[in-house]
Coordinates of C-alpha atoms and ligand atoms in Angstrom, one line a residue:
M237 CA 129.2 225.6 112.3
N238 CA 126.0 224.9 109.9
Y239 CA 124.9 221.8 108.6
Y240 CA 123.3 220.8 105.2
S241 CA 121.4 217.7 104.6
L242 CA 122.8 215.3 101.9
N243 CA 119.6 215.3 100.1
K244 CA 119.8 219.1 99.5
R245 CA 116.1 219.7 99.8
A246 CA 116.1 220.8 103.5
P247 CA 117.0 224.2 105.1
I248 CA 120.5 224.7 106.5
S249 CA 120.7 223.8 110.1
S250 CA 122.5 224.9 113.3
F251 CA 124.3 222.3 115.3
A252 CA 121.6 222.3 117.7
N253 CA 119.0 221.7 115.6
A254 CA 120.9 219.0 113.7
V255 CA 121.4 217.4 117.1
I256 CA 118.0 217.5 118.2
K257 CA 116.4 216.7 114.8
G258 CA 118.9 213.8 114.1
L259 CA 117.9 213.7 110.2
A260 CA 117.0 216.4 108.2
P261 CA 113.2 217.0 107.1
D262 CA 114.1 215.5 103.7
R263 CA 115.5 212.6 105.6
G264 CA 119.0 213.4 104.5
L265 CA 122.1 213.3 106.8
Y266 CA 123.5 216.5 108.1
F267 CA 127.0 217.2 106.8
P268 CA 129.1 220.2 107.8
E269 CA 129.1 223.1 105.4
D270 CA 133.1 223.6 105.6
I271 CA 135.8 221.6 107.2
K272 CA 138.4 223.6 108.1
P273 CA 142.1 222.0 108.4
L274 CA 143.6 222.6 111.7
P275 CA 146.6 224.5 111.7
K276 CA 150.2 222.6 111.1
S277 CA 151.3 223.4 114.5
F278 CA 148.0 221.5 115.8
F279 CA 150.0 218.5 114.8
D280 CA 153.4 219.4 115.3
T281 CA 152.9 219.9 118.9
I282 CA 150.4 216.9 119.5
D283 CA 153.0 215.3 121.8
N284 CA 152.7 218.2 124.2
K285 CA 148.8 218.1 124.1
S286 CA 146.7 216.1 126.6
Y287 CA 143.8 214.1 125.0
E288 CA 141.2 216.5 126.2
T289 CA 142.9 219.4 124.5
I290 CA 143.3 217.5 121.1
A291 CA 139.5 216.6 121.4
Y292 CA 138.6 220.1 122.2
E293 CA 140.5 221.8 119.5
A294 CA 139.7 219.1 116.8
I295 CA 135.6 219.4 117.5
Q296 CA 135.6 222.9 118.3
Q297 CA 134.6 224.1 114.8
F298 CA 131.8 221.9 114.5
V299 CA 129.7 223.1 117.7
D300 CA 131.0 226.8 117.5
P301 CA 129.4 228.9 118.4
E302 CA 126.2 227.1 120.1
I303 CA 128.5 225.5 122.9
P304 CA 130.2 227.8 124.8
Q305 CA 134.1 227.1 125.0
D306 CA 133.8 226.3 128.8
I307 CA 130.9 224.1 128.5
L308 CA 132.4 222.2 125.5
K309 CA 135.5 221.8 127.5
Q310 CA 133.8 220.2 130.4
I311 CA 131.7 218.0 127.8
V312 CA 134.9 216.5 126.4
K313 CA 136.3 215.8 129.8
E314 CA 133.5 214.0 131.0
T315 CA 133.1 212.3 127.5
L316 CA 136.8 211.1 127.8
S317 CA 137.1 209.7 131.4
F318 CA 139.1 206.6 130.5
D319 CA 141.9 205.4 128.2
F320 CA 142.6 204.7 124.6
P321 CA 145.7 202.8 124.7
V322 CA 147.7 201.3 121.3
V323 CA 148.8 198.0 121.5
Q324 CA 151.4 196.6 119.5
I325 CA 150.8 193.4 118.0
N326 CA 154.0 192.8 115.8
D327 CA 156.1 195.2 113.7
S328 CA 153.7 196.2 111.0
I329 CA 150.4 196.0 113.2
S330 CA 149.0 197.7 116.3
T331 CA 145.7 197.8 117.8
L332 CA 143.7 200.8 119.2
E333 CA 141.8 199.8 121.7
L334 CA 138.4 201.6 122.2
F335 CA 136.9 199.5 124.5
H336 CA 137.9 200.9 128.1
G337 CA 134.7 203.0 128.6
P338 CA 131.8 202.1 130.7
T339 CA 130.0 199.8 128.5
M340 CA 133.2 198.4 126.8
A341 CA 132.2 199.2 123.3
F342 CA 133.6 202.2 121.3
K343 CA 130.3 203.7 121.2
D344 CA 130.7 205.1 124.7
V345 CA 132.3 208.1 123.1
G346 CA 129.8 209.1 120.9
A347 CA 126.9 208.4 123.0
R348 CA 128.4 210.5 126.1
F349 CA 129.3 213.3 123.8
M350 CA 125.8 213.5 122.0
A351 CA 124.1 213.0 125.6
R352 CA 125.9 216.0 126.9
C353 CA 125.2 218.0 124.0
L354 CA 121.5 217.2 124.1
G355 CA 121.4 218.0 127.8
H356 CA 123.1 221.3 127.1
F357 CA 120.5 222.5 124.7
N358 CA 117.9 221.0 126.6
K359 CA 118.8 222.6 129.7
D360 CA 116.4 225.7 129.4
N361 CA 114.0 223.9 127.5
N362 CA 110.6 222.7 129.0
E363 CA 109.9 220.0 126.0
E364 CA 111.6 217.0 126.7
V365 CA 113.4 214.8 124.0
T366 CA 112.7 211.3 123.3
V367 CA 116.0 209.4 121.9
L368 CA 114.3 206.2 120.3
V369 CA 117.0 203.9 119.2
A370 CA 117.0 200.4 117.7
T371 CA 120.1 198.1 118.6
S372 CA 121.6 194.9 117.6
G373 CA 123.7 195.0 120.7
D374 CA 126.2 197.6 121.6
T375 CA 124.5 200.9 120.7
G376 CA 121.7 200.2 123.4
G377 CA 124.0 199.8 126.3
A378 CA 126.3 202.7 124.9
V379 CA 123.3 205.1 124.8
A380 CA 121.5 203.8 127.9
N381 CA 124.8 204.5 129.8
G382 CA 125.5 207.9 128.0
F383 CA 121.9 209.3 128.6
L384 CA 121.5 208.0 132.0
G385 CA 120.3 210.7 134.1
V386 CA 120.3 213.5 131.6
K387 CA 117.7 216.0 132.4
G388 CA 114.8 216.4 129.6
V389 CA 115.8 213.4 127.9
N390 CA 114.0 210.3 127.7
V391 CA 115.3 207.2 125.9
V392 CA 113.7 204.1 124.4
I393 CA 115.7 201.4 123.1
L394 CA 114.2 198.7 121.1
Y395 CA 116.3 195.1 121.0
P396 CA 115.3 191.9 119.5
S397 CA 114.5 189.3 122.0
G398 CA 116.9 186.5 122.5
K399 CA 119.3 188.1 119.6
V400 CA 121.7 190.1 121.7
S401 CA 124.2 188.7 124.4
D402 CA 123.3 188.4 128.0
I403 CA 125.8 190.9 129.0
Q404 CA 124.3 193.5 126.3
E405 CA 120.9 192.9 127.8
K406 CA 121.7 193.7 131.0
Q407 CA 123.4 196.7 130.1
L408 CA 120.5 198.4 128.4
T409 CA 117.6 196.8 130.6
T410 CA 118.9 197.4 134.3
L411 CA 119.6 201.2 134.3
G412 CA 116.3 202.3 135.0
Q413 CA 115.6 206.2 135.6
N414 CA 114.9 207.6 132.3
I415 CA 116.0 204.7 130.4
R416 CA 113.5 202.0 129.0
A417 CA 114.0 199.0 127.2
L418 CA 111.4 197.4 124.8
E419 CA 112.2 193.8 124.0
V420 CA 110.9 193.1 120.6
D421 CA 109.7 189.8 119.2
G422 CA 111.7 189.9 116.2
V423 CA 115.0 190.5 114.7
F424 CA 117.0 193.7 114.4
D425 CA 115.6 194.7 111.3
D426 CA 112.0 194.5 112.6
C427 CA 113.2 196.9 115.6
Q428 CA 114.8 199.3 112.8
D429 CA 111.8 199.2 110.9
M430 CA 109.7 200.1 113.8
V431 CA 111.8 203.0 114.7
K432 CA 112.0 204.4 111.3
K433 CA 108.0 204.2 111.0
A434 CA 107.7 205.9 114.3
F435 CA 110.0 208.9 113.1
L436 CA 107.6 209.2 110.1
D437 CA 104.3 209.1 112.0
D438 CA 102.7 212.4 112.5
S439 CA 100.4 211.2 115.2
I440 CA 103.6 210.7 117.5
T441 CA 105.9 213.4 116.1
S442 CA 103.1 215.9 116.8
K443 CA 103.0 215.0 120.4
M444 CA 106.8 214.4 121.1
Q445 CA 110.3 215.5 120.1
L446 CA 111.9 212.4 118.7
T447 CA 115.5 212.0 117.9
S448 CA 117.9 209.2 116.9
A449 CA 121.2 208.4 118.6
N450 CA 122.9 206.3 116.2
S451 CA 125.7 207.5 114.1
I452 CA 123.3 209.6 111.7
N453 CA 123.5 212.1 114.5
V454 CA 126.3 214.4 114.1
A455 CA 126.8 214.5 117.8
R456 CA 127.4 210.7 118.0
W457 CA 129.2 210.6 114.7
L458 CA 131.9 213.3 115.0
P459 CA 133.4 212.9 118.1
Q460 CA 134.6 209.4 116.7
L461 CA 137.4 211.4 114.9
F462 CA 139.1 211.7 118.2
Y463 CA 140.3 208.1 118.0
F464 CA 142.4 208.3 115.0
M465 CA 144.1 211.6 116.6
F466 CA 144.9 209.6 119.7
A467 CA 146.2 206.8 117.8
Y468 CA 148.4 209.3 115.7
K469 CA 149.8 210.8 119.2
Q470 CA 151.0 207.4 120.0
L471 CA 152.4 206.1 116.9
H472 CA 153.6 208.9 114.6
K473 CA 157.1 208.8 116.1
Q474 CA 157.8 205.4 115.3
H475 CA 155.7 205.0 112.2
D476 CA 155.4 207.3 109.2
D477 CA 152.8 205.7 106.9
I478 CA 149.8 205.0 109.3
V479 CA 147.1 203.0 107.7
F480 CA 143.8 202.9 109.6
V481 CA 141.6 199.5 109.4
V482 CA 138.2 199.9 110.8
P483 CA 135.6 197.2 111.6
S484 CA 132.8 198.7 109.9
G485 CA 129.1 198.5 109.8
N486 CA 127.2 201.6 109.3
F487 CA 130.8 203.2 108.5
G488 CA 130.2 206.0 110.9
N489 CA 133.7 205.5 112.8
I490 CA 135.7 205.1 109.7
C491 CA 133.9 208.1 108.0
A492 CA 134.9 210.2 111.2
G493 CA 138.3 209.0 110.5
M494 CA 138.1 210.5 107.4
V495 CA 137.0 213.7 108.9
A496 CA 140.1 214.0 111.0
Q497 CA 142.1 213.4 107.7
Q498 CA 140.5 216.5 106.3
L499 CA 141.4 218.4 109.4
G500 CA 145.0 217.3 108.4
L501 CA 145.7 214.4 110.3
P502 CA 148.4 212.3 108.3
V503 CA 146.7 209.4 107.3
K504 CA 148.1 207.2 104.6
H505 CA 145.1 205.1 103.8
F506 CA 141.8 203.9 105.2
V507 CA 140.7 200.0 105.2
A508 CA 137.2 198.9 105.7
A509 CA 137.1 195.3 107.2
N510 CA 133.8 193.8 106.9
N511 CA 132.1 190.2 107.5
A512 CA 129.7 188.7 105.0
N513 CA 127.9 191.9 104.8
H514 CA 130.2 193.7 102.3
V515 CA 128.3 195.8 99.8
V516 CA 131.1 198.4 100.2
T517 CA 133.8 196.0 99.1
T518 CA 131.7 195.0 96.0
Y519 CA 131.2 198.7 95.3
L520 CA 134.8 199.6 95.2
E521 CA 135.5 196.4 92.9
N522 CA 132.5 197.6 90.4
E523 CA 131.3 200.8 91.4
A524 CA 127.8 199.5 91.7
Y525 CA 126.4 200.2 95.1
E526 CA 123.7 197.6 95.8
P527 CA 122.4 197.5 99.5
Q528 CA 121.6 193.7 100.6
P529 CA 119.6 192.3 103.2
T530 CA 121.9 191.7 106.3
T531 CA 123.3 188.4 106.8
A532 CA 123.7 187.3 110.5
T533 CA 127.4 186.6 111.5
I534 CA 129.7 186.5 114.9
S535 CA 130.6 190.0 114.2
N536 CA 127.1 191.0 114.7
A537 CA 127.7 195.1 115.2
M538 CA 128.7 195.1 111.4
D539 CA 125.7 193.0 110.1
V540 CA 124.5 196.0 108.3
G541 CA 123.1 195.6 104.4
N542 CA 123.0 199.3 103.6
P543 CA 125.6 201.3 105.8
S544 CA 123.8 204.6 106.6
N545 CA 127.0 206.8 106.5
F546 CA 128.4 205.7 103.0
V547 CA 126.8 208.7 101.7
R548 CA 128.8 211.0 103.8
I549 CA 132.0 209.1 103.1
Q550 CA 131.0 210.0 99.2
E551 CA 130.4 213.6 100.1
I552 CA 133.9 213.9 101.6
Y553 CA 135.5 212.7 98.6
G554 CA 133.4 214.7 96.2
H555 CA 131.8 211.6 94.8
D556 CA 134.7 210.8 92.9
F557 CA 135.3 207.4 92.7
E558 CA 138.9 207.3 91.8
R559 CA 139.5 209.7 94.6
L560 CA 137.6 207.6 97.2
K561 CA 139.3 204.2 95.8
N562 CA 142.9 206.0 96.3
N563 CA 141.8 206.5 99.9
L564 CA 139.8 203.4 100.7
S565 CA 140.1 199.7 100.4
S566 CA 137.8 197.1 101.9
Y567 CA 138.1 193.6 102.6
H568 CA 135.7 191.0 103.8
Y569 CA 135.6 187.8 105.4
T570 CA 133.8 184.8 106.6
D571 CA 133.1 183.6 110.1
D572 CA 135.9 180.8 109.9
E573 CA 138.3 183.0 109.0
T574 CA 137.4 185.5 111.8
R575 CA 137.5 182.7 114.2
S576 CA 141.0 181.3 112.7
A577 CA 142.2 185.2 113.3
M578 CA 141.0 185.2 116.8
L579 CA 143.1 182.0 117.4
E580 CA 146.0 183.3 115.5
L581 CA 146.2 186.3 117.5
Y582 CA 146.0 184.5 120.9
Q583 CA 148.4 181.9 120.0
K584 CA 150.9 184.2 118.0
Y585 CA 150.7 187.3 120.3
D586 CA 149.1 186.4 123.1
Y587 CA 146.2 188.8 122.3
V588 CA 142.4 188.0 122.9
A589 CA 140.5 190.1 120.2
D590 CA 136.6 190.3 120.0
P591 CA 135.4 189.0 116.7
H592 CA 135.2 192.8 115.3
G593 CA 138.8 193.3 116.0
A594 CA 139.7 190.0 114.4
V595 CA 138.2 191.1 111.4
G596 CA 140.2 194.1 111.4
Y597 CA 143.3 192.3 111.9
L598 CA 142.9 190.3 109.0
G599 CA 142.1 193.6 107.0
C600 CA 145.6 194.5 108.2
K601 CA 147.1 191.3 107.0
D602 CA 145.7 191.8 103.5
Y603 CA 146.5 195.3 102.9
L604 CA 150.2 194.9 104.4
E605 CA 150.6 192.2 101.8
A606 CA 150.2 194.8 98.9
N607 CA 151.8 197.4 100.9
P608 CA 154.6 196.0 103.2
N609 CA 156.1 199.2 104.4
A610 CA 152.8 200.6 106.0
H611 CA 151.9 200.3 109.5
C612 CA 148.2 199.0 110.2
V613 CA 146.3 200.1 113.2
F614 CA 143.1 198.0 113.6
L615 CA 140.3 199.5 115.8
E616 CA 139.5 197.1 118.5
T617 CA 135.8 198.2 118.9
A618 CA 134.8 196.1 121.9
H619 CA 136.1 194.1 124.6
P620 CA 136.1 190.5 124.2
V621 CA 133.6 190.0 127.2
K622 CA 131.0 191.6 125.0
F623 CA 131.1 188.5 122.8
L624 CA 132.3 186.0 125.6
D625 CA 130.7 182.8 124.0
V626 CA 132.5 182.9 120.8
V627 CA 135.6 184.3 122.2
E628 CA 135.9 181.4 124.9
N629 CA 134.9 178.7 122.4
T630 CA 137.4 179.9 120.0
I631 CA 140.6 180.5 122.2
G632 CA 139.6 177.5 124.5
Q633 CA 140.3 179.9 127.5
R634 CA 138.1 181.7 129.9
V635 CA 138.0 185.7 129.5
P636 CA 138.0 187.3 133.0
I637 CA 134.8 189.4 133.6
P638 CA 135.7 193.1 134.2
E639 CA 134.3 195.1 137.0
Q640 CA 132.1 197.5 135.1
I641 CA 130.5 194.2 133.7
K642 CA 130.3 192.2 136.9
T643 CA 128.2 194.9 138.4
V644 CA 125.5 194.6 135.5
I645 CA 125.3 191.1 135.7
D646 CA 123.6 190.9 138.8
K647 CA 121.3 193.5 138.4
E648 CA 117.5 192.7 137.5
K649 CA 116.5 193.2 133.9
V650 CA 113.3 195.6 133.3
A651 CA 111.7 195.4 129.8
T652 CA 108.5 195.7 128.3
K653 CA 107.8 193.1 125.4
I654 CA 106.4 194.3 122.2
K655 CA 105.3 192.3 119.0
S656 CA 104.0 195.1 117.0
Y657 CA 104.4 198.7 115.6
Q658 CA 101.0 199.6 117.2
E659 CA 102.5 198.6 120.6
L660 CA 105.4 200.7 120.2
K661 CA 103.2 203.8 119.5
S662 CA 100.7 203.3 122.4
F663 CA 104.1 202.6 124.6
L664 CA 105.4 206.0 123.5
L665 CA 102.1 207.8 123.7
S666 CA 101.0 206.6 127.0
T667 CA 104.3 206.2 129.1
I668 CA 106.8 208.7 127.8
Ligands
PLP239 C1 129.2 199.6 116.0 C2 129.9 199.0 116.0 C3 130.8 198.6 114.8 C4 130.7 199.2 113.6 O1 130.9 200.6 113.7 P1 130.1 201.8 112.5 O2 130.4 203.1 112.9 O3 128.9 201.4 112.6 O4 130.7 201.1 111.2 C5 132.1 197.9 114.8 N1 132.3 197.1 116.1 C6 131.7 197.2 117.4 C7 131.8 196.2 118.4 C8 130.4 197.9 117.3 O5 129.7 198.1 118.2

């Protein structure tokens, strides 16, 4: 598969180049040249296929011919070494739990897949690649874990001091080896700005190959399409009109679902569930796309004022506003509404949701009001333990700490404090 830049001013790229570079030279996001629908038999026989087979067959065209089949099979197998259960909430609402991976956030799949692709492309290469990533919480942990020990790849994670949860901080500062954490005196936007500046800084990029590990990278974005197929496999016998309600920040996850739909997955509709950061809700109302500064919320992985994958969504629907509106709705909610939803889920259905999942649940309720015959699946994107204080204070119950979190809590944090871009630059040039 070849990829083109959505800014249309860069050469066509191979999959390998798109993964290694992250962004095209014209600063555009890469997009697959041609998405071929899977044969109907793929969906007819989905009950007989394992998750690994589903994933392998769905992703193959996007990496072909650069990753040989046997290696791709191995990459998929290692990526998917945990469960993706659908849990029924009531007759009209289910949730797809995406938090059973090593860092208990849905980003594990994308990070693990990308790390293994990069490891494969780098195996005969003497030049190391440095993954530079800013995180507001979950990305850092998933990337650190996914890339741990991958040969030829260094990882540098910037996170805002005091602004990520204790567990999230431990997940990204305790691994060692090829993973380094920079604790930035500032907010997430400061981290993000420093990373962007580094990518544009010749004095750095002439000395090292930098790449990103957020959902602008095709190898982190595309494997997320597996989730929608896994949910379909579990639900299609009981329900016809499946609607996916996706708690969205950079819109990578929901956009991957739309790629699954392009591959032929029967999806009735998508709903983007948002917090106070709701440029897309507004866009669908009045066709005016106006990026905003981010507003801090309790569902902080969705605190994004200018979702990077929105351009990919527009490309999928041919920049046709009506077509997009036929496939996508969006609702947004306040923190108080989110807390009430967490409490309702707990009291009415005995289900403990994290704040992001709770926003998804609210999206289901609103969509069902107008479309009572649909079956809504909200994606539960993080384990409630990742947002322990909010969850425990809201439901008035302790959340048991899972094993994979316990092991990290006792480890010692190692991070380098930085205040300025200059300090990031000297760190990269002297340490890596
Ligand atoms: C990253 C993240 C999201 C948002 O996903 P996007 O692909 O950026 O839309 C939602 N919930 C959680 C818990 C996340 O970590």
